[in-house]
PDB file of C-alpha atoms and ligand atoms in Angstrom:
ATOM      1  CA  MET A 288     -12.064 -37.168   5.068  1.00  0.00           C
ATOM      2  CA  LEU A 289     -15.547 -36.451   3.727  1.00  0.00           C
ATOM      3  CA  HIS A 290     -16.600 -39.989   4.592  1.00  0.00           C
ATOM      4  CA  THR A 291     -15.397 -39.681   8.212  1.00  0.00           C
ATOM      5  CA  ILE A 292     -17.247 -36.445   8.787  1.00  0.00           C
ATOM      6  CA  MET A 293     -20.452 -37.896   7.336  1.00  0.00           C
ATOM      7  CA  ASN A 294     -20.350 -40.909   9.644  1.00  0.00           C
ATOM      8  CA  ILE A 295     -19.811 -38.791  12.729  1.00  0.00           C
ATOM      9  CA  GLU A 296     -22.687 -36.458  11.879  1.00  0.00           C
ATOM     10  CA  ALA A 297     -25.251 -38.978  10.604  1.00  0.00           C
ATOM     11  CA  ALA A 298     -27.557 -38.541  13.633  1.00  0.00           C
ATOM     12  CA  GLY A 299     -29.787 -35.566  14.494  1.00  0.00           C
ATOM     13  CA  THR A 300     -28.895 -32.996  17.170  1.00  0.00           C
ATOM     14  CA  LEU A 301     -30.135 -33.326  20.741  1.00  0.00           C
ATOM     15  CA  PHE A 302     -31.248 -29.974  22.228  1.00  0.00           C
ATOM     16  CA  VAL A 303     -31.752 -29.663  25.990  1.00  0.00           C
ATOM     17  CA  VAL A 304     -33.778 -26.734  27.337  1.00  0.00           C
ATOM     18  CA  ALA A 305     -34.080 -25.981  31.064  1.00  0.00           C
ATOM     19  CA  ALA A 306     -35.449 -23.108  33.142  1.00  0.00           C
ATOM     20  CA  PRO A 307     -36.937 -22.425  36.554  1.00  0.00           C
ATOM     21  CA  SER A 308     -40.665 -23.147  36.584  1.00  0.00           C
ATOM     22  CA  GLY A 309     -42.588 -20.170  35.167  1.00  0.00           C
ATOM     23  CA  ALA A 310     -39.702 -18.698  33.141  1.00  0.00           C
ATOM     24  CA  GLY A 311     -41.620 -19.434  29.926  1.00  0.00           C
ATOM     25  CA  LYS A 312     -39.826 -22.576  28.766  1.00  0.00           C
ATOM     26  CA  SER A 313     -42.878 -24.454  27.456  1.00  0.00           C
ATOM     27  CA  THR A 314     -44.334 -21.349  25.789  1.00  0.00           C
ATOM     28  CA  LEU A 315     -41.025 -20.628  24.035  1.00  0.00           C
ATOM     29  CA  VAL A 316     -40.452 -24.251  23.027  1.00  0.00           C
ATOM     30  CA  ASN A 317     -43.973 -24.596  21.617  1.00  0.00           C
ATOM     31  CA  ALA A 318     -43.528 -21.405  19.589  1.00  0.00           C
ATOM     32  CA  LEU A 319     -40.147 -22.651  18.346  1.00  0.00           C
ATOM     33  CA  LEU A 320     -41.675 -25.955  17.223  1.00  0.00           C
ATOM     34  CA  GLU A 321     -44.326 -24.112  15.207  1.00  0.00           C
ATOM     35  CA  ARG A 322     -41.518 -22.404  13.299  1.00  0.00           C
ATOM     36  CA  GLU A 323     -39.002 -25.256  13.097  1.00  0.00           C
ATOM     37  CA  SER A 324     -41.004 -28.327  12.111  1.00  0.00           C
ATOM     38  CA  ALA A 325     -37.908 -30.535  11.773  1.00  0.00           C
ATOM     39  CA  ILE A 326     -37.499 -30.794  15.570  1.00  0.00           C
ATOM     40  CA  SER A 327     -39.346 -33.422  17.624  1.00  0.00           C
ATOM     41  CA  LEU A 328     -40.241 -32.700  21.253  1.00  0.00           C
ATOM     42  CA  SER A 329     -39.634 -35.608  23.599  1.00  0.00           C
ATOM     43  CA  VAL A 330     -42.704 -36.287  25.766  1.00  0.00           C
ATOM     44  CA  SER A 331     -41.506 -37.111  29.289  1.00  0.00           C
ATOM     45  CA  HIS A 332     -42.894 -39.541  31.848  1.00  0.00           C
ATOM     46  CA  THR A 333     -43.893 -37.999  35.183  1.00  0.00           C
ATOM     47  CA  THR A 334     -45.525 -38.899  38.490  1.00  0.00           C
ATOM     48  CA  ARG A 335     -46.923 -35.335  38.751  1.00  0.00           C
ATOM     49  CA  PRO A 336     -50.722 -35.208  38.519  1.00  0.00           C
ATOM     50  CA  PRO A 337     -52.003 -33.640  35.266  1.00  0.00           C
ATOM     51  CA  ARG A 338     -52.927 -29.944  35.312  1.00  0.00           C
ATOM     52  CA  PRO A 339     -56.309 -28.971  33.898  1.00  0.00           C
ATOM     53  CA  GLY A 340     -56.077 -29.298  30.103  1.00  0.00           C
ATOM     54  CA  GLU A 341     -52.961 -31.499  30.100  1.00  0.00           C
ATOM     55  CA  MET A 342     -53.334 -34.645  27.984  1.00  0.00           C
ATOM     56  CA  TYR A 343     -51.738 -38.077  28.416  1.00  0.00           C
ATOM     57  CA  GLY A 344     -49.154 -38.638  25.670  1.00  0.00           C
ATOM     58  CA  ARG A 345     -49.191 -35.022  24.541  1.00  0.00           C
ATOM     59  CA  HIS A 346     -47.866 -33.085  27.538  1.00  0.00           C
ATOM     60  CA  TYR A 347     -46.598 -36.046  29.554  1.00  0.00           C
ATOM     61  CA  TYR A 348     -47.042 -39.768  30.078  1.00  0.00           C
ATOM     62  CA  PHE A 349     -48.595 -39.534  33.559  1.00  0.00           C
ATOM     63  CA  VAL A 350     -47.705 -42.633  35.574  1.00  0.00           C
ATOM     64  CA  GLU A 351     -47.850 -43.841  39.188  1.00  0.00           C
ATOM     65  CA  ARG A 352     -44.637 -43.716  41.226  1.00  0.00           C
ATOM     66  CA  GLU A 353     -44.494 -47.515  41.441  1.00  0.00           C
ATOM     67  CA  GLU A 354     -44.624 -47.861  37.642  1.00  0.00           C
ATOM     68  CA  PHE A 355     -42.016 -45.117  37.219  1.00  0.00           C
ATOM     69  CA  GLU A 356     -39.635 -46.797  39.670  1.00  0.00           C
ATOM     70  CA  ARG A 357     -40.058 -50.138  37.881  1.00  0.00           C
ATOM     71  CA  GLU A 358     -39.214 -48.435  34.578  1.00  0.00           C
ATOM     72  CA  VAL A 359     -36.101 -46.866  36.154  1.00  0.00           C
ATOM     73  CA  ALA A 360     -34.943 -50.349  37.205  1.00  0.00           C
ATOM     74  CA  GLU A 361     -35.607 -51.655  33.677  1.00  0.00           C
ATOM     75  CA  GLY A 362     -33.410 -48.922  32.182  1.00  0.00           C
ATOM     76  CA  VAL A 363     -36.282 -47.286  30.285  1.00  0.00           C
ATOM     77  CA  PHE A 364     -34.959 -43.762  30.886  1.00  0.00           C
ATOM     78  CA  LEU A 365     -32.092 -41.930  29.218  1.00  0.00           C
ATOM     79  CA  GLU A 366     -32.181 -39.632  32.261  1.00  0.00           C
ATOM     80  CA  HIS A 367     -34.512 -39.180  35.220  1.00  0.00           C
ATOM     81  CA  ALA A 368     -34.699 -36.911  38.238  1.00  0.00           C
ATOM     82  CA  GLU A 369     -36.871 -35.832  41.152  1.00  0.00           C
ATOM     83  CA  VAL A 370     -38.044 -32.249  40.615  1.00  0.00           C
ATOM     84  CA  HIS A 371     -40.340 -30.313  42.993  1.00  0.00           C
ATOM     85  CA  GLY A 372     -41.257 -33.619  44.697  1.00  0.00           C
ATOM     86  CA  ASN A 373     -42.242 -35.463  41.489  1.00  0.00           C
ATOM     87  CA  LEU A 374     -40.302 -37.896  39.303  1.00  0.00           C
ATOM     88  CA  TYR A 375     -39.616 -37.050  35.658  1.00  0.00           C
ATOM     89  CA  GLY A 376     -37.861 -39.096  32.982  1.00  0.00           C
ATOM     90  CA  THR A 377     -36.993 -39.184  29.278  1.00  0.00           C
ATOM     91  CA  SER A 378     -37.628 -42.354  27.253  1.00  0.00           C
ATOM     92  CA  ARG A 379     -34.368 -43.773  25.929  1.00  0.00           C
ATOM     93  CA  THR A 380     -35.823 -45.658  22.928  1.00  0.00           C
ATOM     94  CA  THR A 381     -37.944 -42.748  21.678  1.00  0.00           C
ATOM     95  CA  VAL A 382     -35.047 -40.277  21.730  1.00  0.00           C
ATOM     96  CA  GLN A 383     -32.470 -42.654  20.281  1.00  0.00           C
ATOM     97  CA  GLY A 384     -34.898 -43.784  17.535  1.00  0.00           C
ATOM     98  CA  LEU A 385     -35.580 -40.205  16.446  1.00  0.00           C
ATOM     99  CA  LEU A 386     -31.892 -39.228  16.520  1.00  0.00           C
ATOM    100  CA  ALA A 387     -30.954 -42.323  14.499  1.00  0.00           C
ATOM    101  CA  GLN A 388     -33.482 -41.263  11.837  1.00  0.00           C
ATOM    102  CA  GLY A 389     -31.600 -37.961  11.608  1.00  0.00           C
ATOM    103  CA  ARG A 390     -34.312 -35.937  13.429  1.00  0.00           C
ATOM    104  CA  ASP A 391     -33.372 -33.157  15.826  1.00  0.00           C
ATOM    105  CA  VAL A 392     -34.872 -33.805  19.267  1.00  0.00           C
ATOM    106  CA  LEU A 393     -35.621 -31.296  22.036  1.00  0.00           C
ATOM    107  CA  LEU A 394     -35.798 -32.223  25.724  1.00  0.00           C
ATOM    108  CA  GLU A 395     -37.543 -29.882  28.188  1.00  0.00           C
ATOM    109  CA  ILE A 396     -35.920 -31.117  31.378  1.00  0.00           C
ATOM    110  CA  ASP A 397     -34.430 -29.847  34.630  1.00  0.00           C
ATOM    111  CA  TRP A 398     -30.713 -29.173  35.330  1.00  0.00           C
ATOM    112  CA  GLN A 399     -30.147 -32.591  36.946  1.00  0.00           C
ATOM    113  CA  GLY A 400     -31.415 -34.302  33.785  1.00  0.00           C
ATOM    114  CA  ALA A 401     -29.307 -31.970  31.637  1.00  0.00           C
ATOM    115  CA  GLU A 402     -26.220 -33.004  33.625  1.00  0.00           C
ATOM    116  CA  GLN A 403     -26.954 -36.695  32.952  1.00  0.00           C
ATOM    117  CA  ILE A 404     -27.565 -36.060  29.232  1.00  0.00           C
ATOM    118  CA  ARG A 405     -24.281 -34.123  28.919  1.00  0.00           C
ATOM    119  CA  ARG A 406     -22.453 -37.167  30.285  1.00  0.00           C
ATOM    120  CA  SER A 407     -24.119 -39.716  27.961  1.00  0.00           C
ATOM    121  CA  LYS A 408     -24.442 -37.425  24.899  1.00  0.00           C
ATOM    122  CA  PRO A 409     -21.598 -34.878  25.005  1.00  0.00           C
ATOM    123  CA  ASP A 410     -22.631 -33.536  21.561  1.00  0.00           C
ATOM    124  CA  CYS A 411     -25.945 -32.211  22.912  1.00  0.00           C
ATOM    125  CA  VAL A 412     -26.651 -28.472  22.778  1.00  0.00           C
ATOM    126  CA  SER A 413     -28.047 -27.063  26.035  1.00  0.00           C
ATOM    127  CA  VAL A 414     -29.969 -23.842  26.627  1.00  0.00           C
ATOM    128  CA  PHE A 415     -30.983 -22.278  29.952  1.00  0.00           C
ATOM    129  CA  ILE A 416     -33.833 -19.756  30.062  1.00  0.00           C
ATOM    130  CA  LEU A 417     -33.811 -17.017  32.717  1.00  0.00           C
ATOM    131  CA  PRO A 418     -36.782 -14.848  33.706  1.00  0.00           C
ATOM    132  CA  PRO A 419     -36.136 -11.068  33.537  1.00  0.00           C
ATOM    133  CA  SER A 420     -36.537 -10.692  37.325  1.00  0.00           C
ATOM    134  CA  ARG A 421     -37.621 -12.607  40.427  1.00  0.00           C
ATOM    135  CA  ALA A 422     -40.819 -10.535  40.642  1.00  0.00           C
ATOM    136  CA  GLU A 423     -41.713 -11.362  37.035  1.00  0.00           C
ATOM    137  CA  LEU A 424     -41.020 -15.071  37.608  1.00  0.00           C
ATOM    138  CA  GLU A 425     -43.456 -15.020  40.523  1.00  0.00           C
ATOM    139  CA  ARG A 426     -46.007 -13.067  38.497  1.00  0.00           C
ATOM    140  CA  ARG A 427     -45.853 -15.559  35.618  1.00  0.00           C
ATOM    141  CA  LEU A 428     -46.116 -18.581  37.916  1.00  0.00           C
ATOM    142  CA  ARG A 429     -49.161 -17.111  39.670  1.00  0.00           C
ATOM    143  CA  GLY A 430     -50.627 -15.716  36.429  1.00  0.00           C
ATOM    144  CA  ARG A 431     -50.449 -19.110  34.717  1.00  0.00           C
ATOM    145  CA  GLY A 432     -53.038 -20.246  37.234  1.00  0.00           C
ATOM    146  CA  SER A 433     -52.149 -23.915  36.841  1.00  0.00           C
ATOM    147  CA  ASP A 434     -50.676 -24.746  40.251  1.00  0.00           C
ATOM    148  CA  ALA A 435     -51.888 -24.608  43.866  1.00  0.00           C
ATOM    149  CA  PRO A 436     -50.374 -21.804  46.029  1.00  0.00           C
ATOM    150  CA  GLU A 437     -48.149 -24.217  47.996  1.00  0.00           C
ATOM    151  CA  VAL A 438     -46.880 -25.742  44.722  1.00  0.00           C
ATOM    152  CA  ILE A 439     -46.044 -22.242  43.447  1.00  0.00           C
ATOM    153  CA  GLU A 440     -44.196 -21.439  46.718  1.00  0.00           C
ATOM    154  CA  ARG A 441     -42.146 -24.615  46.397  1.00  0.00           C
ATOM    155  CA  ARG A 442     -41.243 -23.881  42.762  1.00  0.00           C
ATOM    156  CA  LEU A 443     -40.216 -20.325  43.652  1.00  0.00           C
ATOM    157  CA  ARG A 444     -38.064 -21.611  46.528  1.00  0.00           C
ATOM    158  CA  ASN A 445     -36.425 -24.127  44.180  1.00  0.00           C
ATOM    159  CA  SER A 446     -35.727 -21.575  41.449  1.00  0.00           C
ATOM    160  CA  ARG A 447     -32.501 -20.281  43.084  1.00  0.00           C
ATOM    161  CA  GLY A 448     -31.002 -23.766  43.148  1.00  0.00           C
ATOM    162  CA  GLU A 449     -31.853 -24.235  39.470  1.00  0.00           C
ATOM    163  CA  ILE A 450     -30.579 -20.842  38.311  1.00  0.00           C
ATOM    164  CA  ALA A 451     -27.263 -21.530  40.067  1.00  0.00           C
ATOM    165  CA  HIS A 452     -26.639 -24.146  37.351  1.00  0.00           C
ATOM    166  CA  ALA A 453     -27.264 -21.839  34.369  1.00  0.00           C
ATOM    167  CA  HIS A 454     -23.514 -21.455  33.684  1.00  0.00           C
ATOM    168  CA  GLU A 455     -23.234 -25.181  32.931  1.00  0.00           C
ATOM    169  CA  PHE A 456     -25.327 -24.707  29.784  1.00  0.00           C
ATOM    170  CA  ASP A 457     -23.967 -23.866  26.318  1.00  0.00           C
ATOM    171  CA  TYR A 458     -26.364 -20.916  25.913  1.00  0.00           C
ATOM    172  CA  VAL A 459     -28.304 -18.691  28.318  1.00  0.00           C
ATOM    173  CA  LEU A 460     -31.157 -16.472  27.199  1.00  0.00           C
ATOM    174  CA  VAL A 461     -33.420 -14.063  29.081  1.00  0.00           C
ATOM    175  CA  ASN A 462     -37.137 -14.359  28.363  1.00  0.00           C
ATOM    176  CA  ASP A 463     -38.148 -10.728  28.836  1.00  0.00           C
ATOM    177  CA  VAL A 464     -39.801  -9.624  25.570  1.00  0.00           C
ATOM    178  CA  PHE A 465     -41.211 -12.906  24.294  1.00  0.00           C
ATOM    179  CA  ASP A 466     -40.533 -12.389  20.590  1.00  0.00           C
ATOM    180  CA  ASP A 467     -36.892 -11.445  21.279  1.00  0.00           C
ATOM    181  CA  ALA A 468     -36.364 -14.559  23.386  1.00  0.00           C
ATOM    182  CA  LEU A 469     -37.987 -16.687  20.676  1.00  0.00           C
ATOM    183  CA  ALA A 470     -35.686 -15.147  18.052  1.00  0.00           C
ATOM    184  CA  ASP A 471     -32.699 -15.959  20.301  1.00  0.00           C
ATOM    185  CA  LEU A 472     -33.804 -19.569  20.689  1.00  0.00           C
ATOM    186  CA  GLN A 473     -34.392 -19.902  16.958  1.00  0.00           C
ATOM    187  CA  ALA A 474     -30.951 -18.381  16.285  1.00  0.00           C
ATOM    188  CA  ILE A 475     -29.310 -21.030  18.465  1.00  0.00           C
ATOM    189  CA  VAL A 476     -31.057 -23.846  16.571  1.00  0.00           C
ATOM    190  CA  ARG A 477     -30.213 -22.323  13.214  1.00  0.00           C
ATOM    191  CA  ALA A 478     -26.548 -21.748  14.093  1.00  0.00           C
ATOM    192  CA  VAL A 479     -26.191 -25.357  15.257  1.00  0.00           C
ATOM    193  CA  ARG A 480     -27.652 -26.571  11.967  1.00  0.00           C
ATOM    194  CA  LEU A 481     -25.132 -24.461  10.051  1.00  0.00           C
ATOM    195  CA  ARG A 482     -22.131 -26.097  11.715  1.00  0.00           C
ATOM    196  CA  SER A 483     -19.617 -26.999   9.037  1.00  0.00           C
ATOM    197  CA  ALA A 484     -19.614 -30.778   9.549  1.00  0.00           C
ATOM    198  CA  LEU A 485     -23.392 -30.900   9.101  1.00  0.00           C
ATOM    199  CA  GLN A 486     -23.320 -28.559   6.118  1.00  0.00           C
ATOM    200  CA  TRP A 487     -20.556 -30.614   4.539  1.00  0.00           C
ATOM    201  CA  GLN A 488     -22.839 -33.660   4.716  1.00  0.00           C
ATOM    202  CA  ARG A 489     -25.999 -31.859   3.545  1.00  0.00           C
ATOM    203  CA  HIS A 490     -24.300 -30.138   0.612  1.00  0.00           C
ATOM    204  CA  GLU A 491     -22.101 -33.010  -0.452  1.00  0.00           C
ATOM    205  CA  ALA A 492     -23.134 -32.704  -4.114  1.00  0.00           C
ATOM    206  CA  LEU A 493     -22.584 -28.932  -4.156  1.00  0.00           C
ATOM    207  CA  ILE A 494     -19.154 -29.233  -2.551  1.00  0.00           C
ATOM    208  CA  ALA A 495     -18.177 -32.018  -4.947  1.00  0.00           C
ATOM    209  CA  GLU A 496     -19.199 -29.801  -7.859  1.00  0.00           C
ATOM    210  CA  LEU A 497     -17.331 -26.786  -6.492  1.00  0.00           C
ATOM    211  CA  LEU A 498     -14.178 -28.829  -5.869  1.00  0.00           C
ATOM    212  CA  ALA A 499     -14.255 -30.692  -9.169  1.00  0.00           C
ATOM    213  CA  PRO A 500     -11.201 -30.026 -11.304  1.00  0.00           C
ATOM    214  CA  GLY A 501     -11.852 -28.379 -14.646  1.00  0.00           C
ATOM    215  CA  SER A 502     -12.771 -25.036 -16.072  1.00  0.00           C
TER     216      SER A 502
HETATM  217  P1  GDP B 664     -43.038 -26.495  34.370  1.00  0.00           P
HETATM  218  O1  GDP B 664     -42.153 -25.829  35.338  1.00  0.00           O
HETATM  219  O2  GDP B 664     -44.253 -25.760  33.980  1.00  0.00           O
HETATM  220  O3  GDP B 664     -42.288 -27.027  33.182  1.00  0.00           O
HETATM  221  O4  GDP B 664     -43.625 -27.708  35.245  1.00  0.00           O
HETATM  222  P2  GDP B 664     -43.542 -29.260  35.079  1.00  0.00           P
HETATM  223  O5  GDP B 664     -44.176 -29.879  36.277  1.00  0.00           O
HETATM  224  O6  GDP B 664     -44.091 -29.659  33.740  1.00  0.00           O
HETATM  225  O7  GDP B 664     -41.974 -29.576  35.114  1.00  0.00           O
HETATM  226  C1  GDP B 664     -41.246 -29.381  36.321  1.00  0.00           C
HETATM  227  C2  GDP B 664     -39.754 -29.558  36.051  1.00  0.00           C
HETATM  228  O8  GDP B 664     -39.457 -30.880  35.617  1.00  0.00           O
HETATM  229  C3  GDP B 664     -39.222 -28.635  34.952  1.00  0.00           C
HETATM  230  O9  GDP B 664     -37.958 -28.163  35.371  1.00  0.00           O
HETATM  231  C4  GDP B 664     -39.093 -29.577  33.774  1.00  0.00           C
HETATM  232  O10 GDP B 664     -38.114 -29.127  32.864  1.00  0.00           O
HETATM  233  C5  GDP B 664     -38.654 -30.856  34.460  1.00  0.00           C
HETATM  234  N1  GDP B 664     -38.881 -32.032  33.625  1.00  0.00           N
HETATM  235  C6  GDP B 664     -39.923 -32.318  32.796  1.00  0.00           C
HETATM  236  N2  GDP B 664     -39.731 -33.495  32.161  1.00  0.00           N
HETATM  237  C7  GDP B 664     -38.537 -33.968  32.588  1.00  0.00           C
HETATM  238  C8  GDP B 664     -37.781 -35.136  32.300  1.00  0.00           C
HETATM  239  O11 GDP B 664     -38.155 -35.999  31.504  1.00  0.00           O
HETATM  240  N3  GDP B 664     -36.607 -35.270  32.953  1.00  0.00           N
HETATM  241  C9  GDP B 664     -36.152 -34.360  33.849  1.00  0.00           C
HETATM  242  N4  GDP B 664     -34.987 -34.576  34.418  1.00  0.00           N
HETATM  243  N5  GDP B 664     -36.814 -33.259  34.156  1.00  0.00           N
HETATM  244  C10 GDP B 664     -37.995 -33.051  33.539  1.00  0.00           C
HETATM  245  P1  ADP B 665     -42.404 -22.922  32.173  1.00  0.00           P
HETATM  246  O1  ADP B 665     -42.655 -23.935  31.111  1.00  0.00           O
HETATM  247  O2  ADP B 665     -40.999 -22.390  32.178  1.00  0.00           O
HETATM  248  O3  ADP B 665     -42.851 -23.330  33.542  1.00  0.00           O
HETATM  249  P2  ADP B 665     -44.551 -21.406  30.865  1.00  0.00           P
HETATM  250  O4  ADP B 665     -44.160 -21.538  29.436  1.00  0.00           O
HETATM  251  O5  ADP B 665     -45.706 -22.220  31.361  1.00  0.00           O
HETATM  252  O6  ADP B 665     -43.280 -21.625  31.825  1.00  0.00           O
HETATM  253  O7  ADP B 665     -44.792 -19.851  31.123  1.00  0.00           O
HETATM  254  C1  ADP B 665     -45.245 -19.365  32.392  1.00  0.00           C
HETATM  255  C2  ADP B 665     -46.242 -18.237  32.135  1.00  0.00           C
HETATM  256  O8  ADP B 665     -45.548 -17.084  31.665  1.00  0.00           O
HETATM  257  C3  ADP B 665     -47.320 -18.574  31.110  1.00  0.00           C
HETATM  258  O9  ADP B 665     -48.546 -18.050  31.558  1.00  0.00           O
HETATM  259  C4  ADP B 665     -46.811 -17.866  29.851  1.00  0.00           C
HETATM  260  O10 ADP B 665     -47.875 -17.540  28.998  1.00  0.00           O
HETATM  261  C5  ADP B 665     -46.118 -16.635  30.423  1.00  0.00           C
HETATM  262  N1  ADP B 665     -45.006 -16.106  29.618  1.00  0.00           N
HETATM  263  C6  ADP B 665     -44.074 -16.801  28.947  1.00  0.00           C
HETATM  264  N2  ADP B 665     -43.177 -15.991  28.354  1.00  0.00           N
HETATM  265  C7  ADP B 665     -43.561 -14.724  28.667  1.00  0.00           C
HETATM  266  C8  ADP B 665     -43.041 -13.420  28.366  1.00  0.00           C
HETATM  267  N3  ADP B 665     -41.923 -13.241  27.630  1.00  0.00           N
HETATM  268  N4  ADP B 665     -43.685 -12.361  28.858  1.00  0.00           N
HETATM  269  C9  ADP B 665     -44.776 -12.526  29.629  1.00  0.00           C
HETATM  270  N5  ADP B 665     -45.318 -13.709  29.937  1.00  0.00           N
HETATM  271  C10 ADP B 665     -44.717 -14.811  29.490  1.00  0.00           C
HETATM  272  P1  5GP B 666     -51.932 -16.632  30.596  1.00  0.00           P
HETATM  273  O1  5GP B 666     -51.283 -17.829  31.244  1.00  0.00           O
HETATM  274  O2  5GP B 666     -53.077 -16.125  31.388  1.00  0.00           O
HETATM  275  O3  5GP B 666     -52.229 -16.897  29.149  1.00  0.00           O
HETATM  276  O4  5GP B 666     -50.822 -15.469  30.569  1.00  0.00           O
HETATM  277  C1  5GP B 666     -50.275 -14.969  31.764  1.00  0.00           C
HETATM  278  C2  5GP B 666     -49.540 -13.678  31.464  1.00  0.00           C
HETATM  279  O5  5GP B 666     -48.488 -13.955  30.556  1.00  0.00           O
HETATM  280  C3  5GP B 666     -50.416 -12.621  30.811  1.00  0.00           C
HETATM  281  O6  5GP B 666     -49.991 -11.365  31.332  1.00  0.00           O
HETATM  282  C4  5GP B 666     -50.072 -12.723  29.360  1.00  0.00           C
HETATM  283  O7  5GP B 666     -50.219 -11.516  28.684  1.00  0.00           O
HETATM  284  C5  5GP B 666     -48.621 -13.110  29.408  1.00  0.00           C
HETATM  285  N1  5GP B 666     -48.290 -13.904  28.244  1.00  0.00           N
HETATM  286  C6  5GP B 666     -48.761 -15.134  27.960  1.00  0.00           C
HETATM  287  N2  5GP B 666     -48.220 -15.581  26.831  1.00  0.00           N
HETATM  288  C7  5GP B 666     -47.404 -14.625  26.395  1.00  0.00           C
HETATM  289  C8  5GP B 666     -46.595 -14.516  25.270  1.00  0.00           C
HETATM  290  O8  5GP B 666     -46.497 -15.414  24.431  1.00  0.00           O
HETATM  291  N3  5GP B 666     -45.888 -13.370  25.149  1.00  0.00           N
HETATM  292  C9  5GP B 666     -45.985 -12.391  26.045  1.00  0.00           C
HETATM  293  N4  5GP B 666     -45.248 -11.300  25.820  1.00  0.00           N
HETATM  294  N5  5GP B 666     -46.750 -12.452  27.102  1.00  0.00           N
HETATM  295  C10 5GP B 666     -47.457 -13.552  27.285  1.00  0.00           C
END
């Protein structure tokens, strides 16, 4: 019994976080990663041009569309999707390598990618982040100052279609007061790590001691 549970739970947990553009997903995820060092963030490939300050290999692997499409054909991606007119994809080998080492991995991807991941990795834990209002979403997108006005308009137009998929996620949180939303996100990660099968594996020696016959 113990052996079976251990085999099933040997790999790390795959977290999937999605949100409409400007909801605060990257800010929340970066703050989470400062607090929970045992999670690795998957760096996606994208055909979107870099924003000022974005670095190759840190924020994204920025590639040409032709290269991206070749990689799709080669099966490089665990999931990929077209979002706001650009292609985005998650590297299969990177994610599977980290999970096999027992690391937790977090994907910051859109709802279409989340749908694909749910199909191939049904054990994943998915979180959707909502903004507190449409006006605040618009204010954050404009206030971030990273996108051209027409890009912002397109992202705002697309936000309804994305939010309509929020119910497909395991958890939904509202990023109103930042520290509250961060505490919610951290609570989700912590609760997942406390699931009994994982704890059974982690505390094998303790459980063996507690169950040992004797005085
Ligand atoms: P953001 O809105 O500031 O995160 O702007 P980006 O241009 O960085 O991302 C646009 C959308 O693409 C967001 O919904 C991201 O979650 C999504 N995205 C980023 N990387 C991936 C990926 O590897 N796969 C998929 N499917 N979506 C991605
Ligand atoms: P996303 O990754 O979802 O597109 P960002 O993380 O880039 O969004 O956040 C969009 C903007 O909103 C950034 O300027 C960020 O600093 C700001 N922001 C994030 N969370 C909050 C919050 N709770 N209150 C106010 N501003 C926020
Ligand atoms: P900027 O992109 O210029 O850093 O921030 C845009 C707006 O989002 C500003 O009003 C800023 O105060 C707010 N903001 C940025 N980061 C955070 C955060 O972590 N928490 C909160 N509560 N507000 C933030």
